[in-house]
Amino acid sequence: MEHIGKYTKYGFVKELYYTIEHSWAKVMPDGSARIGITDFAQKSLGPIIGLELPKKNDAIVQMASFGAIESSKIVSDLYAPLSGIVKEVNRNLFDDPELINLDPFGDGWIIDISPDNLEEELEKLMSGDAAIKWIRGEVENTGEPVS
Amino acid sequence: MLPSNGYGGKWKIQESRYHEQAGSLEMMFPNKGFCVNIPLIGYQRAWDIQKRIVSAKTDGYFRDTILILEHPPVITVGRSGNLKNLRVKKEELKKKGIDLYHVERGGDITYHGPGQIVGYPVVYFERYGYRHRRYIYELEEVIIRVLDDLGIRCRRHPELRGVWVGDQKIASVGVAVKGHVAFHGFALNVDPNFEHFAMINPCGSSPDKMTSVGFIAGEEINSIAVRKGIVEHFKEVFKLDLEEISLERLEFMVKNVDRSQIDV
């Protein structure tokens, strides 16, 4: 995991696929896709106190809202990086939504889906160096120095 | 040629689409907004206007707009709220003519009524370099400066948010974000009806924890001056140039989004 930012270190995993809404997708060995939000997003929201998520077998659509995430006094939509059918919802989040704050790229994963159109949709997302460039821009936009 | 004002990638997409539509140079430097001062407006109507502004801002472009108003007595429940914080039966609310709304903002249950000044900034909150938590912080900043002017020492509360005087709450904050637009906002107690507050556990706390400007100052407060203070400090904190317009003009512009941007 890399860290971007001179003062606040924003964790970043360049092998994942990102949307500009700060959601990420990870292609799992069995072909499913795991979805979560970035370290930048969780730091921006603050301690997470609740989530509104789809159920198993619900369909989600790339770049459309698939739920909501709430921190103290503010609620924001969650945007799907890929389209597909929900296979699994991270049940640990119901007891401990702050897992998203503690480990946004790992234990704080949000849902697993069976993607409908993986190859085509991955092309619309950012990854690798393009993603690094984007997150550096996001950090710059906050007014903080990147390095 | 887009201005280099640190908006970042995603704004370029909106701005260039906008530029095609309006072709107006003025619109490429959108640090201008609208301010609408409304004496009294029903909750539903104010909520509808906000949602329409949000759509206009999401589908194309609409200036950042702040509504400053008061509501007739109403109780609203945010996303994390639940009715166990309602201390009276729903029938009693009905008898008093007080409506109850479940809304998409963050935060728990709260009360709005005459004597409480409510602000609904509907803004591309990220354009100010703000992320969610910082946006809340800056809304609180606006209120803190207003109270400073009134000689009231106040502070933020690290976990609970809002603005506090000692261990009592004088202003609440509850925001929703749809795409890149924040709406709902804040509420400052100037001289509200505390008997109404007693019907709920506001934001999950005991109703005794609520206080007001009038209560602390011990005298009648000029609420028009407070509203003015809110607008001025909002302009300062968000570095936004606000044009005051009427509610009717705002409603007209939101209905006719494309045309109005060219005229304005």
CSV table of C-alpha atoms in Angstrom, one decimal:
chain,number,residue,atom,x,y,z
A,1,MET,CA,0.0,0.0,0.0
A,2,GLU,CA,1.3,3.4,-0.9
A,3,HIS,CA,0.8,6.6,1.0
A,4,ILE,CA,0.0,9.9,-0.8
A,5,GLY,CA,0.2,13.3,0.9
A,6,LYS,CA,2.8,15.2,2.8
A,7,TYR,CA,1.0,15.5,6.1
A,8,THR,CA,-2.1,13.4,6.1
A,9,LYS,CA,-1.1,10.1,4.7
A,10,TYR,CA,-3.8,8.8,2.4
A,11,GLY,CA,-3.4,5.0,1.9
A,12,PHE,CA,-3.7,3.9,-1.7
A,13,VAL,CA,-3.6,0.5,-3.5
A,14,LYS,CA,-2.9,1.1,-7.1
A,15,GLU,CA,-3.8,-2.4,-8.2
A,16,LEU,CA,-7.5,-1.7,-7.5
A,17,TYR,CA,-10.0,-0.1,-9.9
A,18,TYR,CA,-11.4,3.2,-8.9
A,19,THR,CA,-14.3,5.6,-9.6
A,20,ILE,CA,-14.1,9.3,-9.2
A,21,GLU,CA,-16.6,8.8,-6.4
A,22,HIS,CA,-13.9,7.1,-4.3
A,23,SER,CA,-15.3,3.6,-4.5
A,24,TRP,CA,-13.0,0.8,-5.5
A,25,ALA,CA,-13.4,-2.7,-7.1
A,26,LYS,CA,-11.1,-5.7,-6.6
A,27,VAL,CA,-11.3,-8.7,-8.9
A,28,MET,CA,-11.3,-11.8,-6.7
A,29,PRO,CA,-9.8,-15.1,-7.7
A,30,ASP,CA,-13.2,-16.7,-8.2
A,31,GLY,CA,-14.3,-14.0,-10.6
A,32,SER,CA,-16.4,-12.0,-8.2
A,33,ALA,CA,-15.7,-8.4,-7.5
A,34,ARG,CA,-15.3,-6.9,-4.0
A,35,ILE,CA,-16.3,-3.3,-3.5
A,36,GLY,CA,-15.3,-0.7,-0.9
A,37,ILE,CA,-14.4,3.0,-0.5
A,38,THR,CA,-10.9,4.6,-0.4
A,39,ASP,CA,-8.9,5.7,2.6
A,40,PHE,CA,-9.4,9.3,1.3
A,41,ALA,CA,-13.2,8.9,1.4
A,42,GLN,CA,-13.2,7.4,4.9
A,43,LYS,CA,-11.0,10.1,6.2
A,44,SER,CA,-13.2,12.7,4.6
A,45,LEU,CA,-16.4,11.3,6.2
A,46,GLY,CA,-15.0,10.7,9.6
A,47,PRO,CA,-16.1,7.9,11.9
A,48,ILE,CA,-18.8,5.9,10.1
A,49,ILE,CA,-21.9,5.3,12.2
A,50,GLY,CA,-24.2,3.6,9.7
A,51,LEU,CA,-24.7,2.2,6.2
A,52,GLU,CA,-27.7,1.5,4.0
A,53,LEU,CA,-26.8,-1.4,1.8
A,54,PRO,CA,-28.5,-3.6,-0.8
A,55,LYS,CA,-29.4,-7.2,-0.1
A,56,LYS,CA,-28.1,-10.5,-1.6
A,57,ASN,CA,-29.3,-10.9,-5.2
A,58,ASP,CA,-30.1,-7.2,-5.6
A,59,ALA,CA,-28.7,-5.7,-8.8
A,60,ILE,CA,-26.4,-2.7,-8.8
A,61,VAL,CA,-25.4,-0.5,-11.8
A,62,GLN,CA,-22.0,1.0,-12.5
A,63,MET,CA,-21.8,4.6,-11.4
A,64,ALA,CA,-25.3,4.5,-9.9
A,65,SER,CA,-25.9,4.8,-6.2
A,66,PHE,CA,-26.1,1.4,-4.5
A,67,GLY,CA,-26.6,2.6,-0.9
A,68,ALA,CA,-25.6,5.3,1.6
A,69,ILE,CA,-23.0,5.8,4.1
A,70,GLU,CA,-23.3,8.0,7.2
A,71,SER,CA,-20.9,9.7,9.5
A,72,SER,CA,-21.7,12.2,12.2
A,73,LYS,CA,-24.3,14.6,10.7
A,74,ILE,CA,-23.6,13.8,7.1
A,75,VAL,CA,-25.0,11.2,4.8
A,76,SER,CA,-23.5,10.4,1.4
A,77,ASP,CA,-24.4,8.0,-1.5
A,78,LEU,CA,-22.2,5.0,-2.3
A,79,TYR,CA,-21.5,4.7,-6.1
A,80,ALA,CA,-21.0,1.3,-7.7
A,81,PRO,CA,-17.7,0.8,-9.6
A,82,LEU,CA,-19.2,-2.1,-11.5
A,83,SER,CA,-22.7,-3.5,-12.4
A,84,GLY,CA,-23.7,-6.9,-11.1
A,85,ILE,CA,-25.7,-8.9,-8.6
A,86,VAL,CA,-24.9,-8.7,-4.9
A,87,LYS,CA,-23.4,-12.0,-3.6
A,88,GLU,CA,-22.4,-11.0,-0.1
A,89,VAL,CA,-22.7,-8.0,2.2
A,90,ASN,CA,-20.0,-7.5,4.8
A,91,ARG,CA,-22.0,-8.3,7.9
A,92,ASN,CA,-19.3,-7.2,10.2
A,93,LEU,CA,-20.1,-3.6,9.2
A,94,PHE,CA,-23.5,-3.8,10.9
A,95,ASP,CA,-21.9,-4.3,14.3
A,96,ASP,CA,-18.8,-2.3,13.6
A,97,PRO,CA,-19.2,0.3,10.8
A,98,GLU,CA,-15.8,1.8,11.9
A,99,LEU,CA,-14.1,-1.1,10.2
A,100,ILE,CA,-14.4,1.1,7.1
A,101,ASN,CA,-12.3,3.7,8.9
A,102,LEU,CA,-9.8,1.2,10.2
A,103,ASP,CA,-9.2,-0.9,7.1
A,104,PRO,CA,-11.0,0.6,4.1
A,105,PHE,CA,-9.1,-1.6,1.6
A,106,GLY,CA,-9.3,-4.8,3.6
A,107,ASP,CA,-11.6,-5.8,6.4
A,108,GLY,CA,-13.7,-2.7,5.7
A,109,TRP,CA,-14.9,-4.1,2.4
A,110,ILE,CA,-18.6,-3.4,1.8
A,111,ILE,CA,-20.1,-5.9,-0.7
A,112,ASP,CA,-19.1,-8.7,-3.1
A,113,ILE,CA,-20.9,-8.9,-6.4
A,114,SER,CA,-21.0,-11.2,-9.5
A,115,PRO,CA,-20.1,-8.7,-12.2
A,116,ASP,CA,-22.3,-8.5,-15.3
A,117,ASN,CA,-19.8,-7.1,-17.7
A,118,LEU,CA,-16.3,-7.1,-16.1
A,119,GLU,CA,-13.9,-6.5,-19.0
A,120,GLU,CA,-15.9,-3.7,-20.5
A,121,GLU,CA,-16.7,-1.9,-17.3
A,122,LEU,CA,-13.1,-2.1,-15.9
A,123,GLU,CA,-12.0,0.0,-18.8
A,124,LYS,CA,-14.1,2.8,-17.5
A,125,LEU,CA,-12.4,2.8,-14.1
A,126,MET,CA,-9.0,4.2,-13.1
A,127,SER,CA,-6.1,1.9,-12.1
A,128,GLY,CA,-2.3,1.9,-11.8
A,129,ASP,CA,-0.6,5.1,-12.7
A,130,ALA,CA,-3.7,6.9,-13.8
A,131,ALA,CA,-5.2,6.2,-10.5
A,132,ILE,CA,-2.2,7.5,-8.6
A,133,LYS,CA,-2.3,10.7,-10.7
A,134,TRP,CA,-6.0,11.0,-9.8
A,135,ILE,CA,-5.6,10.5,-6.1
A,136,ARG,CA,-2.7,13.0,-6.0
A,137,GLY,CA,-5.1,15.5,-7.7
A,138,GLU,CA,-7.7,14.8,-5.0
A,139,VAL,CA,-5.2,15.4,-2.2
A,140,GLU,CA,-4.1,18.7,-3.9
A,141,ASN,CA,-7.7,19.8,-4.1
A,142,THR,CA,-8.0,19.7,-0.4
A,143,GLY,CA,-5.3,22.3,-0.3
A,144,GLU,CA,-2.7,20.0,1.3
A,145,PRO,CA,0.7,19.5,-0.2
A,146,VAL,CA,1.2,16.2,-1.9
A,147,SER,CA,4.9,16.0,-1.3
B,1,MET,CA,-9.6,27.4,-21.7
B,2,LEU,CA,-10.7,26.6,-18.3
B,3,PRO,CA,-9.6,28.6,-15.2
B,4,SER,CA,-7.0,27.0,-13.1
B,5,ASN,CA,-8.7,27.3,-9.8
B,6,GLY,CA,-7.9,23.9,-8.4
B,7,TYR,CA,-11.3,22.3,-9.1
B,8,GLY,CA,-9.7,19.1,-10.3
B,9,GLY,CA,-10.7,16.6,-13.0
B,10,LYS,CA,-14.4,16.0,-12.4
B,11,TRP,CA,-15.3,19.7,-12.5
B,12,LYS,CA,-13.8,20.1,-15.9
B,13,ILE,CA,-16.4,17.7,-17.2
B,14,GLN,CA,-19.2,19.7,-15.8
B,15,GLU,CA,-17.7,23.0,-16.8
B,16,SER,CA,-17.0,22.1,-20.4
B,17,ARG,CA,-20.6,20.8,-20.8
B,18,TYR,CA,-21.8,24.0,-19.3
B,19,HIS,CA,-19.6,26.1,-21.6
B,20,GLU,CA,-21.2,24.5,-24.6
B,21,GLN,CA,-24.6,25.3,-23.3
B,22,ALA,CA,-24.2,28.9,-22.2
B,23,GLY,CA,-21.1,30.2,-23.9
B,24,SER,CA,-20.8,32.8,-21.2
B,25,LEU,CA,-17.4,33.7,-19.9
B,26,GLU,CA,-19.0,34.8,-16.6
B,27,MET,CA,-20.2,31.2,-16.0
B,28,MET,CA,-16.7,29.9,-16.2
B,29,PHE,CA,-15.8,31.6,-12.9
B,30,PRO,CA,-18.6,30.3,-10.7
B,31,ASN,CA,-17.7,31.7,-7.3
B,32,LYS,CA,-21.0,33.5,-7.4
B,33,GLY,CA,-24.1,32.2,-5.7
B,34,PHE,CA,-27.6,33.0,-4.7
B,35,CYS,CA,-29.0,33.8,-1.3
B,36,VAL,CA,-32.7,33.7,-0.6
B,37,ASN,CA,-34.1,35.1,2.6
B,38,ILE,CA,-37.5,33.7,3.4
B,39,PRO,CA,-39.5,34.8,6.5
B,40,LEU,CA,-41.5,31.6,6.9
B,41,ILE,CA,-41.9,28.5,4.7
B,42,GLY,CA,-43.3,25.1,5.1
B,43,TYR,CA,-40.9,22.2,5.5
B,44,GLN,CA,-42.1,20.3,2.4
B,45,ARG,CA,-41.9,23.3,0.1
B,46,ALA,CA,-38.4,24.2,1.3
B,47,TRP,CA,-37.4,20.5,0.9
B,48,ASP,CA,-38.8,20.3,-2.6
B,49,ILE,CA,-36.9,23.5,-3.7
B,50,GLN,CA,-33.7,22.1,-2.3
B,51,LYS,CA,-34.2,18.8,-4.2
B,52,ARG,CA,-34.9,20.7,-7.4
B,53,ILE,CA,-31.8,22.8,-7.0
B,54,VAL,CA,-29.8,19.6,-6.4
B,55,SER,CA,-31.2,18.1,-9.7
B,56,ALA,CA,-30.4,21.3,-11.6
B,57,LYS,CA,-26.9,21.2,-10.2
B,58,THR,CA,-26.4,17.6,-10.9
B,59,ASP,CA,-27.9,17.5,-14.4
B,60,GLY,CA,-26.1,20.6,-15.6
B,61,TYR,CA,-25.1,23.6,-13.6
B,62,PHE,CA,-26.8,25.9,-11.1
B,63,ARG,CA,-25.1,28.3,-8.8
B,64,ASP,CA,-24.5,27.5,-5.2
B,65,THR,CA,-27.6,28.7,-3.4
B,66,ILE,CA,-28.3,29.3,0.3
B,67,LEU,CA,-31.8,29.5,1.7
B,68,ILE,CA,-32.2,31.3,5.0
B,69,LEU,CA,-35.6,30.8,6.6
B,70,GLU,CA,-37.8,29.8,9.5
B,71,HIS,CA,-40.3,26.9,9.5
B,72,PRO,CA,-43.6,26.6,11.2
B,73,PRO,CA,-43.3,24.0,14.0
B,74,VAL,CA,-42.1,20.7,12.5
B,75,ILE,CA,-40.2,17.6,13.6
B,76,THR,CA,-37.8,15.8,11.2
B,77,VAL,CA,-36.0,12.5,11.6
B,78,GLY,CA,-32.6,12.0,9.9
B,79,ARG,CA,-31.3,8.8,8.5
B,80,SER,CA,-29.8,7.5,11.7
B,81,GLY,CA,-32.7,8.8,13.8
B,82,ASN,CA,-35.6,6.8,15.1
B,83,LEU,CA,-38.9,7.5,16.7
B,84,LYS,CA,-37.9,6.3,20.1
B,85,ASN,CA,-36.5,9.8,20.5
B,86,LEU,CA,-40.0,11.2,20.1
B,87,ARG,CA,-41.3,11.7,23.6
B,88,VAL,CA,-44.9,12.2,22.9
B,89,LYS,CA,-47.4,10.2,20.9
B,90,LYS,CA,-47.8,11.0,17.2
B,91,GLU,CA,-51.4,11.9,17.9
B,92,GLU,CA,-50.3,14.7,20.1
B,93,LEU,CA,-48.2,16.1,17.3
B,94,LYS,CA,-51.2,15.9,15.0
B,95,LYS,CA,-53.3,17.8,17.5
B,96,LYS,CA,-50.8,20.5,17.7
B,97,GLY,CA,-50.6,20.7,13.9
B,98,ILE,CA,-46.9,19.7,13.9
B,99,ASP,CA,-45.8,17.6,11.0
B,100,LEU,CA,-43.3,14.8,11.1
B,101,TYR,CA,-40.9,14.1,8.2
B,102,HIS,CA,-38.3,11.4,7.6
B,103,VAL,CA,-35.5,13.0,5.6
B,104,GLU,CA,-32.3,12.0,3.9
B,105,ARG,CA,-29.9,14.1,6.0
B,106,GLY,CA,-27.5,12.8,8.6
B,107,GLY,CA,-28.2,13.1,12.2
B,108,ASP,CA,-31.1,12.1,14.5
B,109,ILE,CA,-34.5,13.7,15.3
B,110,THR,CA,-34.8,17.4,15.6
B,111,TYR,CA,-37.3,20.3,15.8
B,112,HIS,CA,-37.6,23.4,13.7
B,113,GLY,CA,-40.0,26.3,14.4
B,114,PRO,CA,-40.3,30.0,14.5
B,115,GLY,CA,-37.5,31.6,16.4
B,116,GLN,CA,-35.0,29.2,15.0
B,117,ILE,CA,-33.1,30.3,11.9
B,118,VAL,CA,-32.5,27.5,9.4
B,119,GLY,CA,-29.9,27.6,6.7
B,120,TYR,CA,-29.9,25.3,3.7
B,121,PRO,CA,-26.8,25.8,1.6
B,122,VAL,CA,-27.2,23.8,-1.6
B,123,VAL,CA,-23.6,23.7,-2.9
B,124,TYR,CA,-21.0,21.8,-4.8
B,125,PHE,CA,-19.3,21.5,-1.5
B,126,GLU,CA,-16.1,19.9,-2.8
B,127,ARG,CA,-15.3,22.9,-5.0
B,128,TYR,CA,-14.1,24.7,-1.9
B,129,GLY,CA,-11.5,22.0,-1.3
B,130,TYR,CA,-13.8,20.6,1.4
B,131,ARG,CA,-14.4,17.0,2.0
B,132,HIS,CA,-17.5,15.9,4.0
B,133,ARG,CA,-16.2,16.3,7.5
B,134,ARG,CA,-14.5,19.6,6.7
B,135,TYR,CA,-17.7,20.9,5.1
B,136,ILE,CA,-19.5,20.3,8.4
B,137,TYR,CA,-16.7,22.0,10.2
B,138,GLU,CA,-17.0,25.1,8.0
B,139,LEU,CA,-20.8,25.3,8.5
B,140,GLU,CA,-20.1,25.3,12.2
B,141,GLU,CA,-17.5,28.0,11.6
B,142,VAL,CA,-20.2,30.2,10.1
B,143,ILE,CA,-22.4,29.9,13.1
B,144,ILE,CA,-19.5,30.3,15.6
B,145,ARG,CA,-18.6,33.6,13.9
B,146,VAL,CA,-22.2,34.8,14.1
B,147,LEU,CA,-22.4,34.0,17.8
B,148,ASP,CA,-19.0,35.7,18.3
B,149,ASP,CA,-20.5,38.9,17.0
B,150,LEU,CA,-23.3,38.5,19.5
B,151,GLY,CA,-20.8,38.2,22.3
B,152,ILE,CA,-21.6,34.5,22.9
B,153,ARG,CA,-18.7,32.2,23.6
B,154,CYS,CA,-19.3,28.9,21.9
B,155,ARG,CA,-17.5,25.9,20.6
B,156,ARG,CA,-17.7,22.7,18.6
B,157,HIS,CA,-18.3,19.3,20.1
B,158,PRO,CA,-15.8,16.8,18.7
B,159,GLU,CA,-18.1,13.8,18.5
B,160,LEU,CA,-21.6,15.3,18.4
B,161,ARG,CA,-21.0,18.2,16.0
B,162,GLY,CA,-23.2,21.3,16.1
B,163,VAL,CA,-22.3,24.4,18.1
B,164,TRP,CA,-22.4,24.4,21.9
B,165,VAL,CA,-22.3,26.9,24.7
B,166,GLY,CA,-20.8,25.1,27.6
B,167,ASP,CA,-22.6,21.8,27.6
B,168,GLN,CA,-25.7,23.1,25.9
B,169,LYS,CA,-26.5,23.0,22.3
B,170,ILE,CA,-27.3,26.2,20.5
B,171,ALA,CA,-27.1,25.1,16.9
B,172,SER,CA,-27.5,21.8,15.0
B,173,VAL,CA,-26.0,20.6,11.8
B,174,GLY,CA,-27.4,17.8,9.5
B,175,VAL,CA,-26.3,17.5,5.9
B,176,ALA,CA,-27.0,15.1,3.0
B,177,VAL,CA,-24.8,14.7,-0.1
B,178,LYS,CA,-26.2,13.6,-3.5
B,179,GLY,CA,-23.4,13.1,-6.0
B,180,HIS,CA,-21.3,16.2,-5.5
B,181,VAL,CA,-24.0,18.4,-4.0
B,182,ALA,CA,-24.6,19.0,-0.3
B,183,PHE,CA,-28.0,20.1,0.9
B,184,HIS,CA,-30.0,20.4,4.2
B,185,GLY,CA,-27.7,22.3,6.6
B,186,PHE,CA,-27.9,23.9,9.9
B,187,ALA,CA,-30.3,25.4,12.5
B,188,LEU,CA,-29.5,28.2,15.0
B,189,ASN,CA,-31.8,28.7,18.0
B,190,VAL,CA,-32.5,32.4,18.4
B,191,ASP,CA,-35.8,32.3,20.3
B,192,PRO,CA,-37.6,29.0,19.7
B,193,ASN,CA,-40.4,27.4,21.6
B,194,PHE,CA,-38.7,25.1,24.2
B,195,GLU,CA,-41.9,23.4,25.0
B,196,HIS,CA,-41.9,22.0,21.5
B,197,PHE,CA,-38.3,20.9,21.9
B,198,ALA,CA,-39.4,19.0,25.0
B,199,MET,CA,-41.4,16.7,22.8
B,200,ILE,CA,-38.2,15.1,21.5
B,201,ASN,CA,-34.8,14.0,22.5
B,202,PRO,CA,-33.1,16.4,20.0
B,203,CYS,CA,-30.3,14.7,18.1
B,204,GLY,CA,-30.6,12.0,20.7
B,205,SER,CA,-29.7,14.2,23.6
B,206,SER,CA,-32.0,15.4,26.4
B,207,PRO,CA,-34.1,18.4,25.5
B,208,ASP,CA,-32.7,20.3,28.5
B,209,LYS,CA,-29.5,20.5,26.6
B,210,MET,CA,-30.9,22.9,24.1
B,211,THR,CA,-30.4,26.6,24.6
B,212,SER,CA,-30.8,29.7,22.4
B,213,VAL,CA,-29.4,33.1,21.7
B,214,GLY,CA,-32.3,34.8,23.4
B,215,PHE,CA,-32.0,32.6,26.5
B,216,ILE,CA,-28.2,33.4,26.9
B,217,ALA,CA,-28.5,37.1,26.1
B,218,GLY,CA,-31.5,37.5,28.3
B,219,GLU,CA,-33.1,40.0,26.0
B,220,GLU,CA,-35.0,40.1,22.7
B,221,ILE,CA,-32.8,39.5,19.8
B,222,ASN,CA,-33.1,41.1,16.4
B,223,SER,CA,-33.4,38.1,14.2
B,224,ILE,CA,-33.1,40.0,11.0
B,225,ALA,CA,-29.7,41.1,12.1
B,226,VAL,CA,-28.8,37.5,12.9
B,227,ARG,CA,-29.9,36.4,9.4
B,228,LYS,CA,-27.8,39.1,7.9
B,229,GLY,CA,-24.8,37.9,10.0
B,230,ILE,CA,-25.3,34.4,8.8
B,231,VAL,CA,-25.2,35.5,5.1
B,232,GLU,CA,-22.1,37.7,5.7
B,233,HIS,CA,-20.2,35.0,7.5
B,234,PHE,CA,-21.2,32.4,5.0
B,235,LYS,CA,-19.8,34.6,2.2
B,236,GLU,CA,-16.6,35.0,4.2
B,237,VAL,CA,-16.0,31.4,5.1
B,238,PHE,CA,-17.0,30.0,1.7
B,239,LYS,CA,-15.5,32.9,-0.2
B,240,LEU,CA,-18.7,33.1,-2.2
B,241,ASP,CA,-20.2,36.2,-3.7
B,242,LEU,CA,-23.9,36.0,-3.0
B,243,GLU,CA,-26.6,37.7,-4.9
B,244,GLU,CA,-29.9,38.1,-3.0
B,245,ILE,CA,-32.9,37.0,-5.0
B,246,SER,CA,-36.5,36.4,-4.2
B,247,LEU,CA,-38.0,32.9,-3.7
B,248,GLU,CA,-40.2,33.4,-6.8
B,249,ARG,CA,-37.2,34.2,-8.9
B,250,LEU,CA,-35.3,31.2,-7.6
B,251,GLU,CA,-38.3,28.9,-8.3
B,252,PHE,CA,-38.6,30.3,-11.8
B,253,MET,CA,-34.9,29.8,-12.5
B,254,VAL,CA,-34.8,26.2,-11.2
B,255,LYS,CA,-37.7,25.4,-13.5
B,256,ASN,CA,-36.0,26.9,-16.5
B,257,VAL,CA,-32.5,25.9,-15.9
B,258,ASP,CA,-30.9,26.2,-19.3
B,259,ARG,CA,-32.5,29.5,-20.3
B,260,SER,CA,-31.9,31.1,-17.0
B,261,GLN,CA,-28.1,30.5,-17.1
B,262,ILE,CA,-27.8,32.5,-20.3
B,263,ASP,CA,-30.0,35.3,-19.1
B,264,VAL,CA,-28.1,35.6,-15.8
